[in-house]
Amino acid sequence: EAQVTQNPRYLITVTGKKLTVTCSQNMNHEYMSWYRQDPGLGLRQIYYSMNVEVTDKGDVPEGYKVSRKEKRNFPLILESPSPNQTSLYFCASSRGDFYEQYFGPGTRLTVT
Amino acid sequence: GQQLNQSPQSMFIQEGEDVSMNCTSSSIFNTWLWYKQDPGEGPVLLIALYKAGELTSNGRLTAQFGITRKDSFLNISASIPSDVGIYFCAGLEYGNQFYFGTGTSLTVIP
């Protein structure tokens, strides 16, 4: 089954404790992206990647890092999480020539 | 950053009615997408638009890419209870960055 998977689905952590949210897709998509969703603000793009070893900042990249060492994986790293990064996070992927993004199920992160 | 203006913010309609919502931006986009999100789930793609003026249908859904490239419209005909959810527009600027609208919450009253 074609899908985007994220882990973990729920995470509660404390300020400053480094964490990684994994994202994997099995559709051989070139384009992958991370979003955060906050009430009243919709989805905002954090980082995106056009292909392996190519990443670019989205609208709200501060406090986040990403890497794209393999085509299927695009982890999101929070080196020192803060409470304002409490949010619902989505990973998405698409072919590089058509931007019909497929979203993962989401990761709800709470930073206390 | 860029923000898409999506309206209306919420809608309460009777089952069987038609629904219209739209999205506008201050920038030109080369792709418009429409998504639906159910509670606790990720957004699901409904329709993708790639050319100005393009009109595309997916069942009871019809979307249009505005000729100015700064707006898009989504219509749902003969609404049914399973249409309930939040609908998002998304625009892609040149440079591969996506921007999303703030969503339209749709409630269908049986």
Short mmCIF file of C-alpha atoms in Angstrom, two decimals, chain A residues 21-106:
data_model
loop_
_atom_site.label_atom_id
_atom_site.label_comp_id
_atom_site.label_asym_id
_atom_site.label_seq_id
_atom_site.Cartn_x
_atom_site.Cartn_y
_atom_site.Cartn_z
CA VAL A 21 10.37 12.58 14.21
CA THR A 22 10.81 10.09 11.41
CA CYS A 23 9.05 10.16 8.04
CA SER A 24 9.18 7.48 5.40
CA GLN A 25 7.43 7.03 2.04
CA ASN A 26 7.26 3.97 -0.19
CA MET A 27 6.24 5.69 -3.43
CA ASN A 28 9.71 6.61 -4.69
CA HIS A 29 8.77 10.28 -4.50
CA GLU A 30 11.40 12.94 -5.06
CA TYR A 31 9.71 15.75 -3.14
CA MET A 32 9.24 15.51 0.64
CA SER A 33 8.16 18.17 3.07
CA TRP A 34 7.39 18.91 6.71
CA TYR A 35 4.52 21.08 7.95
CA ARG A 36 3.22 22.19 11.27
CA GLN A 37 -0.46 22.81 11.89
CA ASP A 38 -1.65 25.23 14.53
CA PRO A 39 -5.20 26.42 15.25
CA GLY A 40 -6.15 29.42 13.14
CA LEU A 41 -2.90 29.30 11.17
CA GLY A 42 -3.48 26.35 8.89
CA LEU A 43 -0.48 24.38 7.69
CA ARG A 44 2.88 26.08 7.43
CA GLN A 45 5.82 24.57 5.61
CA ILE A 46 8.93 24.02 7.72
CA TYR A 47 11.41 22.43 5.31
CA TYR A 48 11.21 20.66 2.00
CA SER A 49 13.48 18.50 -0.11
CA MET A 50 13.51 18.15 -3.87
CA ASN A 51 15.70 15.05 -3.77
CA VAL A 52 18.46 13.28 -1.87
CA GLU A 53 20.90 15.71 -0.23
CA VAL A 54 18.81 18.72 -1.39
CA THR A 55 16.87 20.57 1.31
CA ASP A 56 15.42 24.08 1.52
CA LYS A 57 13.79 26.22 4.17
CA GLY A 58 10.07 26.71 4.10
CA ASP A 59 8.09 29.41 5.82
CA VAL A 60 8.92 28.56 9.44
CA PRO A 61 12.30 26.74 9.62
CA GLU A 62 13.63 28.27 12.86
CA GLY A 63 14.35 25.65 15.53
CA TYR A 64 14.20 22.70 13.13
CA LYS A 65 16.66 20.66 11.12
CA VAL A 66 16.15 18.04 8.44
CA SER A 67 18.25 15.64 6.44
CA ARG A 68 17.66 13.65 3.26
CA LYS A 69 20.28 10.93 3.05
CA GLU A 70 17.95 8.43 1.39
CA LYS A 71 15.10 9.06 -1.01
CA ARG A 72 12.47 7.41 1.18
CA ASN A 73 13.31 9.06 4.52
CA PHE A 74 13.08 12.66 5.68
CA PRO A 75 13.48 13.01 9.45
CA LEU A 76 12.64 16.19 11.33
CA ILE A 77 15.03 17.08 14.14
CA LEU A 78 14.40 19.43 17.02
CA GLU A 79 17.79 20.01 18.64
CA SER A 80 16.43 21.97 21.61
CA PRO A 81 12.62 21.91 21.64
CA SER A 82 10.73 24.80 23.19
CA PRO A 83 7.06 25.09 24.20
CA ASN A 84 6.26 27.19 21.11
CA GLN A 85 7.05 24.10 19.03
CA THR A 86 4.07 22.30 20.54
CA SER A 87 2.05 21.51 17.44
CA LEU A 88 0.70 18.89 15.06
CA TYR A 89 3.34 17.93 12.50
CA PHE A 90 2.76 16.42 9.08
CA CYS A 91 5.15 14.92 6.61
CA ALA A 92 4.19 14.81 2.93
CA SER A 93 5.66 13.53 -0.31
CA SER A 94 5.03 13.87 -4.03
CA ARG A 95 6.59 13.26 -7.39
CA GLY A 96 8.98 16.00 -8.38
CA ASP A 97 7.09 16.95 -11.53
CA PHE A 98 3.58 16.90 -10.11
CA TYR A 99 3.00 18.36 -6.69
CA GLU A 100 0.12 16.20 -5.61
CA GLN A 101 1.30 15.75 -2.06
CA TYR A 102 0.35 12.75 0.02
CA PHE A 103 0.34 13.36 3.75
CA GLY A 104 1.28 11.16 6.66
CA PRO A 105 -1.06 10.65 9.64
CA GLY A 106 0.55 13.37 11.76
#
